[in-house]
Amino acid sequence: MTAPIRLALVGMGKIAHDQHLPAIAAGQSFDLVATVSRSGESVGGLPFFRDVYELAASGLEVDAVSLCTPPQVRRAIAQYCIGQGWHVFLEKPPGATLAEVIALRDAAAAKGVSLFASWHSRYADGVEPARAWLAEREVKRAKITWREDVRVWHPGQDWIWEPGGFGVFDPGINALSIATRILPRPFFVETAELDVPSNRAAPIAARVSFRDTAGAEIAMDLDFRQEGPQHWDIEVETDDGTLLLSKGGSVLTIDGKEALAHDADLHGEYPGLYHRFGAIVRAGVSDVDVSPLRAVADVFLRGRHISVEPFVE
Ligand code: NAP
């Protein structure tokens, strides 16, 4: 029996509360020992610190940190934590640029700590079965529909509209983290249109056409203005039936029939992420796949930016 990994949680916003705290409490591998919060938020009487510099200066024994801040400020925090010899879990997206994530990966390797670029949607129940099913079939085309109401899911998150906040690609990168995992061939951006509100720096909607190395089209439709039913769907047409991953990857149907066995002993995205983080720390390795971030970067490089009406929350 190995001792739990002593963890500090950094950035006590929506995802830290909604997912990290319950997943840490439910698992055996991590022991939450502190929080780091600019607003001074403590959890259950644990020590709290305003920033990671205060945490390091306190002398509290820490093995690892999970960084739940907005992406724009994550690199500097991660770099410092790696320097302290702490293992680092990065919320998605792992950074605001590709180069900074690669630099973090190299810094972690040089320091001998684990870096985890987490992609929570890849741990949804339907994703690995979908990958296995598609591996044996010929993909003809795919359609990604990711439409959610930004006012419901991201209230008050001004950082999402700033450069490096990704706008509608903040959820859209989740779809791409699934697509890059389940589709058998690499795919590339051919055309893209990004609708950017005239008072904001990041897109509120986008239409992208990717094509894979065998010529299959992967169309993506993202919209932050969706009211009513919300959509987080990936439909893949093959030579042997149509696969639909819906509800963000948690429901899998094939030709309209539910196709999940429900016999796995580990359910849920964040329990899966913490299981993986514990495993890579114990194995002394990192897990850094930048392919979803690279796809978003390519959309921003290759796309046409269209100014649309202002967005006021
Ligand atoms: P959020 O509610 O805005 O929380 C982010 C927290 O980071 C803030 O509450 C604040 O916590 C801290 N923070 C904000 N600005 C900072 C700065 N300049 N320097 C240092 N710390 C700062 O955002 P969120 O929804 O939790 O998202 C955080 C990350 O998780 C994003 O990358 C997002 O893509 C990812 N994520 C979000 C969701 C979701 O459903 N919301 C799901 C999965 C992943 P303190 O006041 O405690 O310092």
Short mmCIF file of C-alpha atoms and ligand atoms in Angstrom, two decimals:
data_model
loop_
_atom_site.label_atom_id
_atom_site.label_comp_id
_atom_site.label_asym_id
_atom_site.label_seq_id
_atom_site.Cartn_x
_atom_site.Cartn_y
_atom_site.Cartn_z
CA MET A 1 0.00 0.00 0.00
CA THR A 2 1.54 3.32 -1.07
CA ALA A 3 0.90 6.59 0.77
CA PRO A 4 -1.57 9.04 -0.80
CA ILE A 5 -0.08 11.81 -2.91
CA ARG A 6 -0.32 15.14 -1.02
CA LEU A 7 -2.13 17.56 -3.30
CA ALA A 8 -2.82 21.31 -3.34
CA LEU A 9 -5.69 22.61 -5.48
CA VAL A 10 -4.99 25.94 -7.19
CA GLY A 11 -7.77 28.28 -8.43
CA MET A 12 -11.00 27.67 -6.54
CA GLY A 13 -13.51 28.41 -9.30
CA LYS A 14 -16.32 26.45 -10.93
CA ILE A 15 -14.44 23.35 -12.02
CA ALA A 16 -12.47 23.04 -8.77
CA HIS A 17 -15.76 22.93 -6.86
CA ASP A 18 -17.91 21.02 -9.31
CA GLN A 19 -15.46 18.24 -10.15
CA HIS A 20 -12.02 18.30 -8.52
CA LEU A 21 -13.08 18.40 -4.86
CA PRO A 22 -15.59 15.51 -5.19
CA ALA A 23 -13.22 13.37 -7.29
CA ILE A 24 -10.29 13.87 -4.87
CA ALA A 25 -12.52 13.06 -1.89
CA ALA A 26 -13.94 9.94 -3.55
CA GLY A 27 -10.57 8.47 -4.59
CA GLN A 28 -7.80 6.90 -2.49
CA SER A 29 -4.72 8.12 -4.33
CA PHE A 30 -4.72 11.80 -3.32
CA ASP A 31 -4.87 13.59 -0.03
CA LEU A 32 -5.95 17.24 -0.33
CA VAL A 33 -3.61 19.19 1.97
CA ALA A 34 -4.18 22.84 0.94
CA THR A 35 -5.93 25.23 -1.40
CA VAL A 36 -4.40 28.16 -3.26
CA SER A 37 -6.86 30.93 -3.92
CA ARG A 38 -6.51 34.65 -4.61
CA SER A 39 -9.83 35.13 -2.88
CA GLY A 40 -8.56 33.19 0.15
CA GLU A 41 -10.87 30.23 -0.07
CA SER A 42 -10.25 27.35 2.33
CA VAL A 43 -11.88 23.92 2.20
CA GLY A 44 -12.86 22.07 5.36
CA GLY A 45 -10.44 24.01 7.55
CA LEU A 46 -7.37 23.06 5.48
CA PRO A 47 -4.52 25.57 5.15
CA PHE A 48 -4.97 28.04 2.29
CA PHE A 49 -2.55 30.35 0.51
CA ARG A 50 -3.01 33.34 -1.81
CA ASP A 51 -0.57 32.00 -4.40
CA VAL A 52 1.85 29.15 -5.00
CA TYR A 53 4.79 31.24 -3.76
CA GLU A 54 3.14 31.51 -0.33
CA LEU A 55 2.44 27.78 -0.44
CA ALA A 56 6.11 26.98 -1.10
CA ALA A 57 7.29 29.42 1.56
CA SER A 58 4.99 27.81 4.16
CA GLY A 59 7.05 24.62 4.23
CA LEU A 60 3.88 22.49 4.00
CA GLU A 61 4.72 19.09 2.49
CA VAL A 62 3.20 18.91 -0.99
CA ASP A 63 3.81 16.32 -3.72
CA ALA A 64 1.49 17.58 -6.46
CA VAL A 65 -0.76 20.45 -7.56
CA SER A 66 -3.84 20.63 -9.75
CA LEU A 67 -4.07 23.93 -11.62
CA CYS A 68 -7.67 25.08 -12.19
CA THR A 69 -6.97 28.71 -13.11
CA PRO A 70 -7.82 30.19 -16.52
CA PRO A 71 -5.34 29.09 -19.22
CA GLN A 72 -3.74 32.52 -19.67
CA VAL A 73 -2.00 32.42 -16.27
CA ARG A 74 -1.33 28.70 -16.01
CA ARG A 75 2.16 28.49 -17.56
CA ALA A 76 3.90 30.73 -15.04
CA ILE A 77 2.25 28.92 -12.12
CA ALA A 78 3.06 25.50 -13.59
CA GLN A 79 6.67 26.47 -14.27
CA TYR A 80 7.12 27.54 -10.65
CA CYS A 81 5.48 24.36 -9.33
CA ILE A 82 7.69 22.15 -11.49
CA GLY A 83 10.67 24.07 -10.11
CA GLN A 84 9.51 23.13 -6.61
CA GLY A 85 9.60 19.45 -7.60
CA TRP A 86 5.81 19.10 -7.53
CA HIS A 87 3.90 16.94 -10.02
CA VAL A 88 1.47 19.08 -12.02
CA PHE A 89 -2.07 18.40 -13.27
CA LEU A 90 -3.08 21.01 -15.85
CA GLU A 91 -6.79 21.62 -16.44
CA LYS A 92 -7.70 21.77 -20.10
CA PRO A 93 -6.63 23.51 -22.26
CA PRO A 94 -3.10 22.85 -20.96
CA GLY A 95 -1.98 26.36 -21.92
CA ALA A 96 -2.79 29.40 -23.99
CA THR A 97 -0.19 28.45 -26.63
CA LEU A 98 1.46 25.29 -27.91
CA ALA A 99 5.00 26.47 -27.22
CA GLU A 100 4.38 27.01 -23.53
CA VAL A 101 2.99 23.49 -23.10
CA ILE A 102 6.00 21.96 -24.83
CA ALA A 103 8.30 24.04 -22.61
CA LEU A 104 6.45 22.77 -19.52
CA ARG A 105 6.73 19.18 -20.73
CA ASP A 106 10.49 19.59 -21.17
CA ALA A 107 10.87 21.33 -17.80
CA ALA A 108 8.99 18.50 -16.07
CA ALA A 109 11.21 15.91 -17.75
CA ALA A 110 14.36 17.79 -16.72
CA LYS A 111 13.14 18.04 -13.12
CA GLY A 112 11.95 14.41 -12.96
CA VAL A 113 8.31 15.22 -12.12
CA SER A 114 5.10 14.21 -13.88
CA LEU A 115 3.11 16.63 -16.00
CA PHE A 116 -0.47 15.73 -16.86
CA ALA A 117 -2.17 17.67 -19.66
CA SER A 118 -5.67 16.54 -18.77
CA TRP A 119 -8.52 16.17 -21.27
CA HIS A 120 -11.55 15.38 -19.15
CA SER A 121 -13.89 14.57 -22.05
CA ARG A 122 -11.65 11.66 -23.05
CA TYR A 123 -12.69 9.98 -19.79
CA ALA A 124 -16.40 10.04 -20.61
CA ASP A 125 -17.82 6.51 -20.60
CA GLY A 126 -18.47 6.21 -24.33
CA VAL A 127 -15.09 7.38 -25.61
CA GLU A 128 -12.91 4.25 -25.36
CA PRO A 129 -15.69 1.93 -26.67
CA ALA A 130 -16.18 4.35 -29.57
CA ARG A 131 -12.46 4.32 -30.33
CA ALA A 132 -12.40 0.51 -30.33
CA TRP A 133 -15.47 0.28 -32.60
CA LEU A 134 -14.12 2.82 -35.09
CA ALA A 135 -10.68 1.21 -35.22
CA GLU A 136 -12.19 -1.69 -37.17
CA ARG A 137 -14.24 0.35 -39.63
CA GLU A 138 -13.79 2.76 -42.50
CA VAL A 139 -14.79 6.31 -41.55
CA LYS A 140 -16.75 8.02 -44.34
CA ARG A 141 -17.55 11.33 -42.63
CA ALA A 142 -18.07 12.84 -39.20
CA LYS A 143 -20.03 15.74 -37.75
CA ILE A 144 -19.29 17.47 -34.47
CA THR A 145 -22.07 19.60 -32.99
CA TRP A 146 -21.15 21.44 -29.79
CA ARG A 147 -23.74 24.10 -29.00
CA GLU A 148 -24.20 25.40 -25.46
CA ASP A 149 -25.49 28.52 -23.76
CA VAL A 150 -22.50 30.51 -22.51
CA ARG A 151 -24.69 32.39 -20.02
CA VAL A 152 -25.63 29.10 -18.35
CA TRP A 153 -22.29 27.30 -18.41
CA HIS A 154 -19.75 30.13 -18.07
CA PRO A 155 -21.40 32.87 -16.03
CA GLY A 156 -19.10 35.79 -15.26
CA GLN A 157 -16.06 34.11 -16.86
CA ASP A 158 -14.67 37.18 -18.62
CA TRP A 159 -11.34 35.41 -19.20
CA ILE A 160 -13.04 33.18 -21.79
CA TRP A 161 -13.55 36.24 -24.04
CA GLU A 162 -9.98 37.48 -23.71
CA PRO A 163 -7.06 36.48 -25.98
CA GLY A 164 -5.97 33.01 -24.89
CA GLY A 165 -9.43 32.27 -23.46
CA PHE A 166 -10.53 30.50 -26.67
CA GLY A 167 -14.18 31.68 -26.61
CA VAL A 168 -16.44 28.91 -27.96
CA PHE A 169 -13.33 26.74 -28.38
CA ASP A 170 -13.13 26.46 -24.58
CA PRO A 171 -15.87 23.78 -24.83
CA GLY A 172 -15.04 23.10 -28.48
CA ILE A 173 -11.60 21.78 -27.53
CA ASN A 174 -13.37 19.10 -25.49
CA ALA A 175 -15.01 17.85 -28.68
CA LEU A 176 -11.62 17.89 -30.38
CA SER A 177 -10.05 15.99 -27.49
CA ILE A 178 -12.59 13.22 -28.18
CA ALA A 179 -12.28 13.40 -31.97
CA THR A 180 -8.47 13.18 -31.86
CA ARG A 181 -8.83 10.12 -29.62
CA ILE A 182 -11.52 8.15 -31.46
CA LEU A 183 -10.96 8.92 -35.14
CA PRO A 184 -8.47 6.48 -36.61
CA ARG A 185 -6.63 8.89 -38.91
CA PRO A 186 -5.05 12.34 -38.41
CA PHE A 187 -7.17 15.24 -39.68
CA PHE A 188 -6.41 18.79 -40.71
CA VAL A 189 -8.25 22.11 -40.98
CA GLU A 190 -9.33 22.98 -44.52
CA THR A 191 -11.64 25.91 -43.94
CA ALA A 192 -12.98 27.72 -40.89
CA GLU A 193 -15.18 30.70 -40.09
CA LEU A 194 -15.00 32.25 -36.64
CA ASP A 195 -17.72 34.67 -35.52
CA VAL A 196 -16.17 37.16 -33.12
CA PRO A 197 -18.41 39.65 -31.27
CA SER A 198 -17.28 43.19 -32.03
CA ASN A 199 -16.75 43.90 -28.31
CA ARG A 200 -14.80 40.69 -27.58
CA ALA A 201 -11.49 39.07 -28.56
CA ALA A 202 -12.63 35.45 -28.92
CA PRO A 203 -15.21 33.65 -31.10
CA ILE A 204 -18.79 33.07 -30.02
CA ALA A 205 -19.44 30.56 -32.83
CA ALA A 206 -17.48 28.71 -35.48
CA ARG A 207 -17.91 26.43 -38.46
CA VAL A 208 -14.92 24.29 -39.35
CA SER A 209 -14.25 21.76 -42.05
CA PHE A 210 -11.47 19.28 -41.33
CA ARG A 211 -10.38 16.49 -43.68
CA ASP A 212 -8.54 13.32 -42.70
CA THR A 213 -5.64 11.71 -44.54
CA ALA A 214 -8.00 9.43 -46.51
CA GLY A 215 -10.25 12.31 -47.57
CA ALA A 216 -13.15 11.94 -45.09
CA GLU A 217 -14.70 15.25 -44.05
CA ILE A 218 -15.11 16.13 -40.38
CA ALA A 219 -17.47 19.09 -40.04
CA MET A 220 -17.66 21.02 -36.79
CA ASP A 221 -20.41 23.40 -35.68
CA LEU A 222 -19.84 25.32 -32.44
CA ASP A 223 -22.14 27.94 -30.95
CA PHE A 224 -22.19 29.63 -27.56
CA ARG A 225 -25.62 31.21 -28.25
CA GLN A 226 -27.58 27.98 -28.02
CA GLU A 227 -30.75 28.28 -25.98
CA GLY A 228 -33.14 25.41 -25.22
CA PRO A 229 -31.73 21.91 -25.81
CA GLN A 230 -27.96 21.80 -25.58
CA HIS A 231 -25.85 19.66 -27.94
CA TRP A 232 -22.52 17.94 -27.36
CA ASP A 233 -22.61 15.31 -30.12
CA ILE A 234 -20.18 13.55 -32.45
CA GLU A 235 -21.69 11.49 -35.25
CA VAL A 236 -19.46 9.24 -37.34
CA GLU A 237 -20.68 7.53 -40.48
CA THR A 238 -18.74 4.39 -41.44
CA ASP A 239 -18.89 1.59 -44.01
CA ASP A 240 -20.61 -0.52 -41.34
CA GLY A 241 -23.06 1.74 -39.52
CA THR A 242 -23.31 5.11 -37.81
CA LEU A 243 -21.89 5.84 -34.38
CA LEU A 244 -23.26 8.64 -32.22
CA LEU A 245 -21.47 9.85 -29.12
CA SER A 246 -23.79 12.26 -27.34
CA LYS A 247 -23.98 14.18 -24.05
CA GLY A 248 -20.29 15.02 -24.28
CA GLY A 249 -19.18 11.43 -24.83
CA SER A 250 -21.16 9.76 -22.05
CA VAL A 251 -23.81 8.12 -24.26
CA LEU A 252 -22.88 5.85 -27.16
CA THR A 253 -25.34 4.59 -29.74
CA ILE A 254 -24.66 2.59 -32.86
CA ASP A 255 -27.32 2.66 -35.57
CA GLY A 256 -29.71 4.13 -33.00
CA LYS A 257 -29.17 1.41 -30.34
CA GLU A 258 -27.49 2.12 -27.04
CA ALA A 259 -24.12 0.42 -27.07
CA LEU A 260 -22.54 0.88 -23.64
CA ALA A 261 -21.95 -2.16 -21.46
CA HIS A 262 -21.97 -0.23 -18.11
CA ASP A 263 -19.70 -2.81 -16.52
CA ALA A 264 -16.64 -0.64 -15.96
CA ASP A 265 -15.71 -0.21 -12.30
CA LEU A 266 -14.56 3.40 -12.71
CA HIS A 267 -17.19 5.82 -13.99
CA GLY A 268 -17.00 9.54 -14.58
CA GLU A 269 -14.55 11.92 -16.13
CA TYR A 270 -12.81 13.36 -13.06
CA PRO A 271 -12.46 10.07 -11.14
CA GLY A 272 -10.86 8.80 -14.36
CA LEU A 273 -8.54 11.80 -14.56
CA TYR A 274 -7.34 11.44 -10.96
CA HIS A 275 -6.85 7.71 -11.45
CA ARG A 276 -4.66 8.49 -14.46
CA PHE A 277 -2.74 11.28 -12.67
CA GLY A 278 -1.98 8.92 -9.76
CA ALA A 279 -0.83 6.24 -12.19
CA ILE A 280 1.57 8.50 -14.08
CA VAL A 281 3.01 9.95 -10.86
CA ARG A 282 3.66 6.46 -9.53
CA ALA A 283 5.13 5.36 -12.87
CA GLY A 284 7.38 8.44 -13.03
CA VAL A 285 6.13 9.53 -16.48
CA SER A 286 4.22 12.45 -18.02
CA ASP A 287 1.10 12.46 -20.20
CA VAL A 288 1.10 15.44 -22.55
CA ASP A 289 -0.87 15.15 -25.78
CA VAL A 290 -1.19 18.54 -27.46
CA SER A 291 -3.22 17.35 -30.46
CA PRO A 292 -6.55 19.00 -29.41
CA LEU A 293 -4.74 22.30 -28.71
CA ARG A 294 -2.92 22.02 -32.03
CA ALA A 295 -6.22 21.60 -33.88
CA VAL A 296 -7.61 24.75 -32.23
CA ALA A 297 -4.42 26.68 -32.99
CA ASP A 298 -4.71 25.60 -36.62
CA VAL A 299 -8.34 26.76 -36.76
CA PHE A 300 -7.26 30.19 -35.51
CA LEU A 301 -4.41 30.24 -38.07
CA ARG A 302 -6.43 29.03 -41.02
CA GLY A 303 -9.84 30.54 -40.25
CA ARG A 304 -11.63 33.66 -41.46
CA HIS A 305 -12.53 35.94 -38.56
CA ILE A 306 -15.94 37.56 -39.00
CA SER A 307 -17.07 40.43 -36.80
CA VAL A 308 -20.60 39.87 -35.43
CA GLU A 309 -22.92 41.72 -33.04
CA PRO A 310 -21.56 42.53 -29.56
CA PHE A 311 -22.05 40.00 -26.78
CA VAL A 312 -23.33 41.37 -23.49
CA GLU A 313 -23.79 38.90 -20.67
P1 NAP B 1 -13.59 29.98 -13.15
O1 NAP B 1 -14.88 29.59 -12.49
O2 NAP B 1 -13.44 31.35 -13.69
O3 NAP B 1 -12.45 29.68 -12.08
C1 NAP B 1 -11.11 29.95 -12.30
C2 NAP B 1 -10.45 30.29 -10.95
O4 NAP B 1 -9.07 30.54 -11.18
C3 NAP B 1 -11.02 31.56 -10.32
O5 NAP B 1 -12.15 31.30 -9.53
C4 NAP B 1 -9.85 32.04 -9.47
O6 NAP B 1 -9.84 31.27 -8.28
C5 NAP B 1 -8.63 31.60 -10.30
N1 NAP B 1 -8.13 32.69 -11.12
C6 NAP B 1 -8.85 33.50 -11.97
N2 NAP B 1 -8.05 34.41 -12.54
C7 NAP B 1 -6.82 34.18 -12.06
C8 NAP B 1 -5.56 34.81 -12.26
N3 NAP B 1 -5.45 35.87 -13.09
N4 NAP B 1 -4.50 34.33 -11.59
C9 NAP B 1 -4.61 33.28 -10.76
N5 NAP B 1 -5.78 32.64 -10.52
C10 NAP B 1 -6.85 33.10 -11.16
O7 NAP B 1 -13.25 29.00 -14.35
P2 NAP B 1 -13.55 27.42 -14.45
O8 NAP B 1 -14.81 27.19 -15.18
O9 NAP B 1 -13.34 26.76 -13.14
O10 NAP B 1 -12.41 27.03 -15.51
C11 NAP B 1 -11.04 26.93 -15.12
C12 NAP B 1 -10.37 26.01 -16.11
O11 NAP B 1 -11.01 24.72 -16.05
C13 NAP B 1 -10.48 26.48 -17.57
O12 NAP B 1 -9.30 26.20 -18.26
C14 NAP B 1 -11.64 25.65 -18.12
O13 NAP B 1 -11.51 25.42 -19.51
C15 NAP B 1 -11.46 24.36 -17.34
N6 NAP B 1 -12.71 23.59 -17.23
C16 NAP B 1 -13.90 24.20 -16.91
C17 NAP B 1 -15.06 23.44 -16.90
C18 NAP B 1 -16.40 24.03 -16.54
O14 NAP B 1 -17.43 23.36 -16.76
N7 NAP B 1 -16.49 25.22 -15.97
C19 NAP B 1 -15.02 22.11 -17.20
C20 NAP B 1 -13.80 21.51 -17.44
C21 NAP B 1 -12.66 22.27 -17.47
P3 NAP B 1 -9.38 31.92 -6.87
O15 NAP B 1 -10.25 33.13 -6.66
O16 NAP B 1 -9.62 30.83 -5.90
O17 NAP B 1 -7.93 32.27 -7.02
#
